[in-house]
Coordinates of C-alpha atoms in Angstrom, one line a residue:
X1 CA 51.5 75.3 295.6
X2 CA 54.6 76.5 297.0
X3 CA 57.0 74.2 298.3
X4 CA 60.3 73.8 300.2
X5 CA 62.2 71.0 299.6
X6 CA 64.9 69.9 302.4
X7 CA 67.4 67.1 301.0
X8 CA 66.8 68.3 297.4
X9 CA 70.6 67.2 296.4
X10 CA 69.8 63.5 297.3
X11 CA 68.7 60.8 294.9
X12 CA 65.1 61.2 296.2
X13 CA 65.0 64.8 296.6
X14 CA 66.0 65.5 292.9
X15 CA 63.1 63.3 291.8
X16 CA 60.7 65.0 293.9
X17 CA 62.3 68.2 292.9
X18 CA 62.0 67.4 288.9
X19 CA 58.3 65.8 289.1
X20 CA 57.2 69.0 291.2
X21 CA 58.0 71.3 288.4
X22 CA 56.5 69.4 286.1
X23 CA 53.2 69.3 287.8
X24 CA 53.6 73.1 288.0
X25 CA 54.7 73.6 291.5
X26 CA 56.9 76.7 292.6
X27 CA 60.0 75.0 294.6
X28 CA 62.6 76.4 296.7
X29 CA 65.2 73.8 297.5
X30 CA 67.0 74.2 300.7
X31 CA 70.7 72.9 300.2
X32 CA 74.0 72.8 301.9
X33 CA 76.1 72.3 298.7
X34 CA 73.9 73.9 295.6
X35 CA 76.8 72.2 293.1
X36 CA 75.1 68.6 294.1
X37 CA 71.9 69.6 292.7
X38 CA 71.9 68.6 289.2
X39 CA 68.0 69.2 288.0
X40 CA 67.6 70.1 284.6
X41 CA 64.1 70.9 283.8
X42 CA 63.1 73.5 281.7
X43 CA 61.2 75.5 284.3
X44 CA 64.5 75.9 286.3
X45 CA 65.3 79.3 285.5
X46 CA 61.8 81.2 285.3
X47 CA 58.9 81.7 283.2
X48 CA 57.2 84.6 281.7
X49 CA 53.7 85.0 282.8
X50 CA 51.6 86.8 280.5
X51 CA 48.4 88.7 281.8
X52 CA 46.0 90.4 279.7
X53 CA 43.9 93.3 281.4
X54 CA 40.8 94.6 280.2
X55 CA 40.5 98.4 280.9
X56 CA 37.2 99.6 279.8
X57 CA 36.0 103.3 279.1
X58 CA 33.0 104.9 278.0
X59 CA 34.2 104.9 274.1
X60 CA 36.7 101.8 274.0
X61 CA 38.0 98.7 275.3
X62 CA 41.8 98.9 275.7
X63 CA 43.4 95.5 276.2
X64 CA 46.9 95.9 278.0
X65 CA 49.3 93.3 278.0
X66 CA 51.2 93.0 281.2
X67 CA 54.3 91.0 281.9
X68 CA 55.7 90.0 285.2
X69 CA 58.6 87.5 285.9
X70 CA 57.9 84.6 288.1
X71 CA 60.4 82.5 289.8
X72 CA 59.3 78.9 289.8
X73 CA 62.6 77.4 291.3
X74 CA 65.4 78.8 293.2
X75 CA 68.1 77.2 295.1
X76 CA 69.1 78.8 298.6
X77 CA 71.7 77.7 301.2
X78 CA 70.5 76.9 304.3
X79 CA 71.7 75.1 307.5
X80 CA 69.1 72.1 308.1
X81 CA 70.2 71.9 312.1
X82 CA 69.3 75.9 312.5
X83 CA 65.7 77.0 312.6
X84 CA 66.8 80.5 312.1
X85 CA 68.6 79.5 308.9
X86 CA 65.5 77.8 307.7
X87 CA 62.8 80.1 308.6
X88 CA 63.5 83.1 306.2
X89 CA 62.8 80.2 303.2
X90 CA 59.8 78.7 304.8
X91 CA 58.0 82.1 305.0
X92 CA 55.0 82.0 302.6
X93 CA 55.5 78.2 301.4
X94 CA 52.3 76.0 301.4
X95 CA 54.0 72.8 302.5
X96 CA 57.4 71.7 303.6
X97 CA 59.0 68.2 302.2
X98 CA 61.8 66.5 303.6
X99 CA 64.1 63.9 301.6
X100 CA 66.9 63.9 304.3
X101 CA 68.9 60.9 305.0
X102 CA 72.0 60.4 307.0
X103 CA 74.4 57.5 306.8
X104 CA 74.4 54.6 309.5
X105 CA 77.2 55.1 312.4
X106 CA 78.1 52.2 314.8
X107 CA 80.0 54.3 317.2
X108 CA 78.7 57.7 317.8
X109 CA 74.8 56.8 316.8
X110 CA 72.8 59.1 314.4
X111 CA 71.0 61.8 315.4
X112 CA 70.8 64.0 312.1
X113 CA 66.8 63.0 311.7
X114 CA 65.8 64.2 315.0
X115 CA 68.2 67.4 315.3
X116 CA 66.8 68.4 311.7
X117 CA 63.2 67.8 312.1
X118 CA 63.6 70.0 315.8
X119 CA 64.8 72.6 313.6
X120 CA 62.2 72.2 310.8
X121 CA 59.4 72.0 313.1
X122 CA 60.6 75.1 314.9
X123 CA 61.3 77.3 311.6
X124 CA 57.5 75.9 310.5
X125 CA 56.0 77.2 313.8
X126 CA 57.7 80.7 313.2
X127 CA 56.4 81.0 309.8
X128 CA 53.2 79.6 310.3
X129 CA 53.7 76.9 307.5
X130 CA 51.8 74.0 309.1
X131 CA 52.1 71.0 306.5
X132 CA 55.2 68.8 306.2
X133 CA 55.7 65.5 304.5
X134 CA 58.9 63.7 305.4
X135 CA 60.3 60.1 304.4
X136 CA 61.9 57.5 306.8
X137 CA 61.7 53.7 306.2
X138 CA 59.9 50.3 306.8
X139 CA 60.9 48.8 310.4
X140 CA 61.4 51.8 312.0
X141 CA 59.8 50.8 314.7
X142 CA 62.4 48.4 317.0
X143 CA 59.8 45.1 317.0
X144 CA 58.2 45.6 313.6
X145 CA 61.1 43.5 311.7
X146 CA 60.4 40.4 314.0
X147 CA 58.2 39.0 311.0
X148 CA 60.4 39.8 308.2
X149 CA 63.1 37.6 306.1
X150 CA 66.3 36.0 308.2
X151 CA 68.2 38.0 306.2
X152 CA 66.4 41.1 306.8
X153 CA 66.0 40.4 310.5
X154 CA 69.9 39.1 311.4
X155 CA 71.8 40.9 308.8
X156 CA 70.3 44.0 307.0
X157 CA 68.2 45.6 310.1
X158 CA 71.4 45.1 312.4
X159 CA 73.6 47.0 310.1
X160 CA 71.2 50.1 310.0
X161 CA 69.6 50.3 313.2
X162 CA 71.3 53.3 314.0
X163 CA 69.3 54.7 311.2
X164 CA 66.1 53.4 311.7
X165 CA 66.1 54.3 315.7
X166 CA 66.5 58.0 314.8
X167 CA 63.9 57.8 312.2
X168 CA 62.0 56.3 315.1
X169 CA 62.5 58.9 317.3
X170 CA 61.9 61.8 315.0
X171 CA 58.6 60.2 314.5
X172 CA 57.9 60.2 317.9
X173 CA 58.7 64.0 317.9
X174 CA 56.1 65.0 315.2
X175 CA 53.4 62.8 317.0
X176 CA 53.9 65.3 320.0
X177 CA 53.4 68.3 317.8
X178 CA 49.8 69.7 318.0
X179 CA 50.1 72.4 315.3
X180 CA 51.7 70.6 312.5
X181 CA 50.0 68.3 310.0
X182 CA 52.4 65.8 309.3
X183 CA 52.4 62.7 307.2
X184 CA 55.6 60.2 307.5
X185 CA 56.0 58.3 304.1
X186 CA 58.0 54.7 304.8
X187 CA 59.1 53.1 301.6
X188 CA 60.8 49.9 302.1
X189 CA 64.3 49.4 300.3
X190 CA 65.0 52.1 297.7
X191 CA 66.2 51.8 293.7
X192 CA 67.7 54.5 292.2
X193 CA 64.9 54.4 289.5
X194 CA 62.6 57.0 287.6
X195 CA 58.6 57.2 288.5
X196 CA 56.3 54.4 287.2
X197 CA 52.5 54.1 286.4
X198 CA 52.4 51.3 289.1
X199 CA 49.6 51.1 291.8
X200 CA 50.8 51.9 295.2
X201 CA 50.0 49.6 298.0
X202 CA 49.7 51.6 301.1
X203 CA 49.4 50.4 305.2
X204 CA 49.1 52.1 308.2
X205 CA 51.9 50.7 309.9
X206 CA 55.7 49.9 309.7
X207 CA 55.7 47.9 306.4
X208 CA 52.8 46.8 303.9
X209 CA 51.6 43.3 304.8
X210 CA 51.2 40.8 302.2
X211 CA 48.1 38.4 301.9
X212 CA 49.5 36.2 305.0
X213 CA 50.2 39.2 307.2
X214 CA 53.7 38.9 306.3
X215 CA 56.6 41.6 305.0
X216 CA 57.1 40.7 301.6
X217 CA 60.8 41.4 300.2
X218 CA 60.1 44.6 298.9
X219 CA 61.9 47.6 297.0
X220 CA 60.7 50.6 295.5
X221 CA 62.1 53.2 293.0
X222 CA 63.1 56.6 294.5
X223 CA 60.9 58.1 291.5
X224 CA 57.7 56.4 293.2
X225 CA 58.6 57.7 296.6
X226 CA 58.5 61.3 295.2
X227 CA 55.4 60.5 293.0
X228 CA 53.7 59.2 296.2
X229 CA 55.0 62.3 298.6
X230 CA 53.3 64.8 295.9
X231 CA 50.4 62.9 295.7
X232 CA 49.4 63.9 299.2
X233 CA 49.6 67.6 298.5
X234 CA 45.9 67.0 297.2
X235 CA 44.7 64.7 299.8
X236 CA 44.1 64.4 303.8
X237 CA 44.1 60.4 303.8
X238 CA 47.3 60.5 305.6
X239 CA 47.6 63.5 308.0
X240 CA 49.0 62.8 311.2
X241 CA 50.0 59.3 310.0
X242 CA 52.7 57.4 309.2
X243 CA 52.0 55.2 306.2
X244 CA 53.8 52.1 304.8
X245 CA 54.1 52.0 300.7
X246 CA 55.3 49.5 298.2
X247 CA 54.1 49.3 294.7
X248 CA 52.3 46.4 292.8

């Protein structure tokens, strides 16, 4: 597939780009600072595609070897808040995948998630790309953390509420789009670890409950988040849905 990755220089984004290339996808990374992208896969430059063509005449069959250059990865500079800046790079893509993240702010609020998604949706509509997979977090809905531990409820969530609130607003924005097949992936706390082979636990909601219906203390590797996001390319199970994930 042809994948446009927004937020490719972030920690999760770099795992996603690497895994996508390993799986044979064609990747366009939209970045603000190309120098931050440290992907090292052997497919970064290009690959040579050999095609054997058979030309049959009345007497002989000639084998003609044609060589073409197929770019499997490119890095482009784009303004993530501008539909005009992104639409050139969204053209002919099969899917947009966003790993964007923005820091918490106590004074001005966080608006990056809604501003960037508004621009992405507009660019997708102009270029007729109708599939996007993006990531937010557990507990984006304001009341979804009421059953979490005291540490999470009274310390962690207030610290990052500005981020979670704007993530939730972005999720609401996607729910109002009729012509975009979106999926929101909600991981718990993130660890900077590569992908594993662990089984995923999923739940259509704002956290993955344990056997008692409570949110367990949980964290997942960024590589596994990327692995789950890429697995959605071959599945319609979570189209137009938000899915909370963790690993066993």
